[in-house]
XYZ file of C-alpha atoms in Angstrom:
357
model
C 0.000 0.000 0.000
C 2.802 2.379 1.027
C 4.407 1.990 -2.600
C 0.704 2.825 -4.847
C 0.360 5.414 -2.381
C 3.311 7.463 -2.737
C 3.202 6.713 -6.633
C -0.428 7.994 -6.400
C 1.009 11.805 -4.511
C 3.674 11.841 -7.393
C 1.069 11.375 -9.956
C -0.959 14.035 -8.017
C 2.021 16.493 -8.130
C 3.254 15.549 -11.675
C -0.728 16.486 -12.847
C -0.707 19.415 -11.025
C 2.521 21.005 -12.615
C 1.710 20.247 -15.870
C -1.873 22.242 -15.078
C -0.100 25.109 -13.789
C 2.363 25.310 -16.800
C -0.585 24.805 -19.283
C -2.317 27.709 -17.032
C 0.900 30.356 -17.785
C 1.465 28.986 -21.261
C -2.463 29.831 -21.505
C -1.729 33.151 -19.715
C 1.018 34.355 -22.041
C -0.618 33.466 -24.999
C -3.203 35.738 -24.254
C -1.060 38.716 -23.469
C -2.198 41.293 -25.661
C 0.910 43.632 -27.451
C 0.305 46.525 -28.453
C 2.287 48.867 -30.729
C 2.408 52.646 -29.536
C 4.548 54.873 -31.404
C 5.582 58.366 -29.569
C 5.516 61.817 -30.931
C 8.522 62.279 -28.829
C 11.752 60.538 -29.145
C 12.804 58.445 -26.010
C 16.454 60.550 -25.717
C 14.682 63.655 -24.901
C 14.284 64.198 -21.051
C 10.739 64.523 -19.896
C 8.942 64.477 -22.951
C 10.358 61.242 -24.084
C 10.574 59.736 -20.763
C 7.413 60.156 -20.371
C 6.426 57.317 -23.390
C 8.957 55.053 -21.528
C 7.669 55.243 -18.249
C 4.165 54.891 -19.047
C 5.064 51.723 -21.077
C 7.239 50.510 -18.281
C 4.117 50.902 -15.619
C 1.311 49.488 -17.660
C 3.742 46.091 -18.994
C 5.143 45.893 -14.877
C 1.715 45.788 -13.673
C -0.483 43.668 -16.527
C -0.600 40.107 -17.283
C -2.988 40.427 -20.061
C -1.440 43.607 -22.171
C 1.540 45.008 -23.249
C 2.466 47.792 -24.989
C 5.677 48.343 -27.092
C 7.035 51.652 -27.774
C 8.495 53.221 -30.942
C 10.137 56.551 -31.668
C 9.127 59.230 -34.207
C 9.159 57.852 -37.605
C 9.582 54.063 -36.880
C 5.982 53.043 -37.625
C 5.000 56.891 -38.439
C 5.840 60.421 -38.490
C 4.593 62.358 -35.285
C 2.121 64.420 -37.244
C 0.341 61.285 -38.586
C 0.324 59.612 -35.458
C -3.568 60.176 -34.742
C -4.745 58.958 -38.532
C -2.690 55.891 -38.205
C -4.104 54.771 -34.638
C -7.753 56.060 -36.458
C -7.165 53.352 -39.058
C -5.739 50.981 -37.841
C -2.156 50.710 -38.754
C -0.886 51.587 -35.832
C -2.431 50.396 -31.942
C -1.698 53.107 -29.854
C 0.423 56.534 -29.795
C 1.588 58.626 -26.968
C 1.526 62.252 -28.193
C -0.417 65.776 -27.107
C -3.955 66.471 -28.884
C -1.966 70.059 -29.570
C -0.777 68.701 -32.441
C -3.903 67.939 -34.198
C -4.838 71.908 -34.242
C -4.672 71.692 -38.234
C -7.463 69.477 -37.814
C -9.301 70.016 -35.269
C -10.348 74.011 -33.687
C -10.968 72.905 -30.081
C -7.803 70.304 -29.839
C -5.344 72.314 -28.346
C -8.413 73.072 -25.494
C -6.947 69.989 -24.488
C -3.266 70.098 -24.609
C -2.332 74.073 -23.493
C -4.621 77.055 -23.577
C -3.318 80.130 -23.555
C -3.148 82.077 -20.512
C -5.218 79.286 -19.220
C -5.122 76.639 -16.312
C -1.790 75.553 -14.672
C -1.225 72.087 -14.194
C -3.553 71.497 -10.694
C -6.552 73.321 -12.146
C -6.467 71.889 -15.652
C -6.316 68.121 -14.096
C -9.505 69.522 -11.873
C -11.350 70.176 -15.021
C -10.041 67.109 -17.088
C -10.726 64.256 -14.634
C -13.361 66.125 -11.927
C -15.704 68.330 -14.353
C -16.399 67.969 -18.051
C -12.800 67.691 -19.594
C -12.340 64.032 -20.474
C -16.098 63.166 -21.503
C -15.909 66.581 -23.896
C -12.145 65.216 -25.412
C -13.315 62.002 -26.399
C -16.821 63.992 -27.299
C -14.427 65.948 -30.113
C -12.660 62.728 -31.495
C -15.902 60.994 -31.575
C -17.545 63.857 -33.663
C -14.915 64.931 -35.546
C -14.743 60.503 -37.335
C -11.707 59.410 -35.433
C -12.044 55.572 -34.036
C -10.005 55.859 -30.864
C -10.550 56.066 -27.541
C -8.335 58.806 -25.589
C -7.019 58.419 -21.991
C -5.017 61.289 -20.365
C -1.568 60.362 -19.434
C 0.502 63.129 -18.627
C 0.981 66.784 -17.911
C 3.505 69.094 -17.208
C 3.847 72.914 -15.883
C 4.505 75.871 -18.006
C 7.319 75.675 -20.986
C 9.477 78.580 -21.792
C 7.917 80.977 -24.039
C 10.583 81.118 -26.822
C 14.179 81.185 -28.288
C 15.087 83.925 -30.704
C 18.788 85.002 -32.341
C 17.699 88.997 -31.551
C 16.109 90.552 -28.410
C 12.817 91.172 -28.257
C 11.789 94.352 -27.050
C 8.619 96.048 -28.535
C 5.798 93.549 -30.893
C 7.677 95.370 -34.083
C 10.407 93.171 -32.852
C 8.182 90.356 -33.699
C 6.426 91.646 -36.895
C 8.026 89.141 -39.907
C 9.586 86.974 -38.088
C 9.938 82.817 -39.337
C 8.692 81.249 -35.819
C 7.945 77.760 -34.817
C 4.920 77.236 -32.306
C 2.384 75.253 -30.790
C -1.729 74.936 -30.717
C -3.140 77.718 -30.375
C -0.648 79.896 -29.366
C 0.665 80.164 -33.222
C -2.743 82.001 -33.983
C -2.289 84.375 -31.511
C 1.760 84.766 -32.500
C 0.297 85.215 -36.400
C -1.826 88.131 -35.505
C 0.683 90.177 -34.027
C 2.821 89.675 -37.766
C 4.309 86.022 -37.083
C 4.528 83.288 -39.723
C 4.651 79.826 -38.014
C 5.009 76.331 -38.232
C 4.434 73.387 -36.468
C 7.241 71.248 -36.363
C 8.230 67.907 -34.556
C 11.170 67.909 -32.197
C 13.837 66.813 -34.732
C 13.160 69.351 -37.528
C 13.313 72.364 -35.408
C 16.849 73.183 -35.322
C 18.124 71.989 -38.304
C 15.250 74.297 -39.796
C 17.166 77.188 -36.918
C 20.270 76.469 -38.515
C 19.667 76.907 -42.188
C 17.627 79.618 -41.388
C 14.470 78.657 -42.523
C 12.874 79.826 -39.167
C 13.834 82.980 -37.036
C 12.881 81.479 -33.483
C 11.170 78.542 -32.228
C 9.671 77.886 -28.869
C 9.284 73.496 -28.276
C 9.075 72.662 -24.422
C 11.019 73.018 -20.989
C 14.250 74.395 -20.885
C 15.799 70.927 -19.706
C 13.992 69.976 -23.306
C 15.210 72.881 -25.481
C 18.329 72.649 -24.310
C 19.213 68.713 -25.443
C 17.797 69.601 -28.619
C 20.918 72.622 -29.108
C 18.698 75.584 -29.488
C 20.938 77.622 -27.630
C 23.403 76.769 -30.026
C 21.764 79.282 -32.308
C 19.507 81.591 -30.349
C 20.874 82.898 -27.292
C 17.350 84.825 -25.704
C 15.187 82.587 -24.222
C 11.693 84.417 -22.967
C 9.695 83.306 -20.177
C 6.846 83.391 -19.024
C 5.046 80.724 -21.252
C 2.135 82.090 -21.330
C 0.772 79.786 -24.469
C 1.586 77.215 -21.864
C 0.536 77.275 -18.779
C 0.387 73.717 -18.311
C 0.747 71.116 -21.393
C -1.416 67.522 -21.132
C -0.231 64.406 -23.121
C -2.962 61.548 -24.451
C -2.649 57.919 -25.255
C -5.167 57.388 -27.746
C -5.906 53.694 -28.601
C -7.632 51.785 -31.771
C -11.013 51.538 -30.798
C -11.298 48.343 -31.949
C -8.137 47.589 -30.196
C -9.527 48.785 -27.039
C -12.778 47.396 -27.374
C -10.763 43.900 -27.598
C -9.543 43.901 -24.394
C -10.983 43.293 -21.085
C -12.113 45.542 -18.348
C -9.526 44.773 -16.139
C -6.950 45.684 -18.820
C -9.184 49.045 -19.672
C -8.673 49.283 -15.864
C -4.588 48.752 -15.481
C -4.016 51.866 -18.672
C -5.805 54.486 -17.021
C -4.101 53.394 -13.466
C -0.909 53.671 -15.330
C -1.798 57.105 -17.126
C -2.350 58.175 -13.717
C 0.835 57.447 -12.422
C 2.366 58.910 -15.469
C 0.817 62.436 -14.636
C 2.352 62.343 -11.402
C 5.770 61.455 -12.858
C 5.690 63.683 -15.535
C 4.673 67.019 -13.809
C 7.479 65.821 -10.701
C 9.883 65.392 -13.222
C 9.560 68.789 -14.708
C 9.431 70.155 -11.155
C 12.739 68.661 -10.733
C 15.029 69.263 -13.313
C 14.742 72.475 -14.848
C 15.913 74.672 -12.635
C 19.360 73.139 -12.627
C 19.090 73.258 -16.690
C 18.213 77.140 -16.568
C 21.364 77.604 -14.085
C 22.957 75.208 -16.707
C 22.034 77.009 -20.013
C 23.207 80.054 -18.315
C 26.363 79.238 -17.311
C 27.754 76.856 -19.481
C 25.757 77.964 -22.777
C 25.449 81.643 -22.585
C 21.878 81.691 -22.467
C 20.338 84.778 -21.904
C 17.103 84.247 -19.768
C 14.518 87.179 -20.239
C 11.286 87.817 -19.227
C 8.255 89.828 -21.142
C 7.459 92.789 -19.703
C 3.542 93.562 -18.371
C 3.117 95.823 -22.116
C 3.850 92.575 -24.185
C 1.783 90.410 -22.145
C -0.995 92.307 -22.065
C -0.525 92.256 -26.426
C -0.349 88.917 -26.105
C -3.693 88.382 -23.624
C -5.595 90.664 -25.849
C -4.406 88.924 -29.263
C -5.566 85.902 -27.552
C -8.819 86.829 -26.472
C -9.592 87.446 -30.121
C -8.463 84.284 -31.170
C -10.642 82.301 -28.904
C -13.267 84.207 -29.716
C -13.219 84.237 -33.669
C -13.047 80.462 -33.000
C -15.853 80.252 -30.573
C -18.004 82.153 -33.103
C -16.841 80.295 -36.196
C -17.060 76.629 -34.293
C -19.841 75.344 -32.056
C -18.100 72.469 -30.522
C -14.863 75.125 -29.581
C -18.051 77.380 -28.140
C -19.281 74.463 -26.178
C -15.656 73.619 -25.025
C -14.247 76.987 -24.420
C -17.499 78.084 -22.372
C -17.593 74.920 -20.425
C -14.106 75.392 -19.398
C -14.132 79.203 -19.064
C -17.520 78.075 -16.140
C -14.948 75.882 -14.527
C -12.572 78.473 -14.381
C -14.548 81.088 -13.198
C -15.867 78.794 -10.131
C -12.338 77.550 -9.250
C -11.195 81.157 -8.907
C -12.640 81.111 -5.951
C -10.270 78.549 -4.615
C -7.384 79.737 -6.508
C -7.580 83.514 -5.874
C -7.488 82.941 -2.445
C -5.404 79.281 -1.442
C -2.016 80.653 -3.591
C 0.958 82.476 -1.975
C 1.685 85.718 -3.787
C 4.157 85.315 -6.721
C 7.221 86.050 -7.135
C 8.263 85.334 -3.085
C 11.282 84.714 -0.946
């Protein structure tokens, strides 16, 4: 008896293994990978890291997806990125709804509104008011088949690099500049010609002088990509950006294909990704200022009250040409301009006076 039963508990234990391997094989051939291509390539601090870190927290915390990430131009250039995830031929893309301004009025209502919400209050409006529901509302009505889920922000960028000082808006009438959303409508009405360009055109387009100045991100940012190489002044506040928020959108179909639980584990991951992102910034860009300074000869400057004020007032038209021209902008703009007026309550008061000791 002593003999069946022990070959009986190895037969028992032998069984069991093999279930448990068939189990993980089962597992792993059900893990999901998805390609994502970035609008921001991986060597750039911040911006890139951001793409790698999300993909890191979603793949270290799901059994049932993956995502793989790609730079600029390996499945498709960062300006196509949201037509390719529409149709199919790509999964995913990490990139900033800014970019799809061309296309869209109200898209950069979603990435960085000038003289609008810093980082705290635009996250308030995004995922505690209206924001999200009204940014999927806009791909949904404008024939794009993804879903959107926000996964990133950061605080204000600087609000230019130019060769010349700046010191009156004549200064700026006919200049070549590159800029962002809807800040390049306000920069064309004061006698600006811009572009939109993706992070590795910018300065060889600075160098061969095809543009004048260029504003692209933080100064941590700016400064891998050699700007100050070129042009010396770099202008703060950025007042086109007061805050900057970053998207995954996914296939549709793609999304629809996976389970809850895996709809579940992106958005915990996006959230985690805002945090990082906006402590990031926090972090490193006052050493790069100090850095750009010292080492570079960077020249930091600062607008006076008379130019801001130009560029506040050119903005208000903007915003409202387009609220009057496009009734999902109006809807948009005057949801988030309710939101902002309530929150002033709370932010008028809470916040220290700036600048202090």
């Amino acid at each position: 008896m002593g003999k069946i039963w022990e070959d009986t508990i190895l037969l028992k234990k032998l069984a069991s293994t093999l279930l448990g391997a068939t189990m993980l094989a089962g597992t792993a051939s059900a893990q999901e990978t998805l390609e994502m291509t970035s609008a921001f390539p991986q060597n750039l601090p911040i911006l890139g890291d951001a793409g790698v870190d999300f993909v890191n927290k979603i793949n270290g915390i799901s059994e049932s997806v993956e995502f793989e990430h790609y730079d600029p131009n390996k499945l498709v250039p960062t300006l196509e990125a949201l037509d390719a995830v529409s149709n199919g031929s790509v999964d995913s893309a990490f990139t900033t709804p800014g970019y799809w301004q061309g296309k869209i009025n109200s898209a950069s209502l979603f990435a960085a509104v000038p003289f609008g919400p810093e980082p705290g209050e635009m996250l308030a409006w995004i995922l505690y008011d209206d924001g999200a529901r009204l940014w999927q509302q806009m791909y949904d009505d404008n024939g794009y088949n993804v879903v959107v889920v926000p996964c990133g922000i950061y605080s204000p960028e600087t609000s230019g690099w130019f060769k010349k000082e700046i010191n009156s808006l004549d200064d700026l009438k006919g200049l070549n500049m590159r800029f962002f959303g809807l800040g390049a409508k306000v920069m064309e009405k004061l006698g600006v010609s811009t572009s939109l360009l993706a992070a590795g055109d910018i300065f060889p387009a600075l160098e061969r002088g095809a543009i004048d100045a260029t504003e692209f991100s933080m100064p941590i940012v700016d400064a891998r990509l050699g700007f100050y190489k070129i042009a010396k002044y770099n202008y703060f506040p950025g007042w086109h950006q007061p805050s900057t928020l970053f998207e995954l959108i996914v296939n549709k179909d793609v999304w629809e294909s996976l389970d809850e639980k895996s709809h579940n584990q992106i958005r915990t991951a996006c959230q985690a990704n805002i945090t990082t992102n906006l402590a990031n910034g926090e972090a490193s860009n006052f050493p790069a200022m100090v850095e750009n300074q010292e080492k570079h000869g960077v020249i930091i400057k600062r607008w006076s009250p008379e130019m801001l004020d130009a560029f506040e007032a050119s903005w208000n038209e903007v915003a409202s040409e387009l609220a009057a021209e496009d009734p999902f902008f109006k809807t948009v703009w005057d949801d988030l301009q309710e939101f902002r007026k309530g929150y002033k309550t709370w932010g008028d008061n809470i916040n220290l006076p700036r600048p202090r000791n």
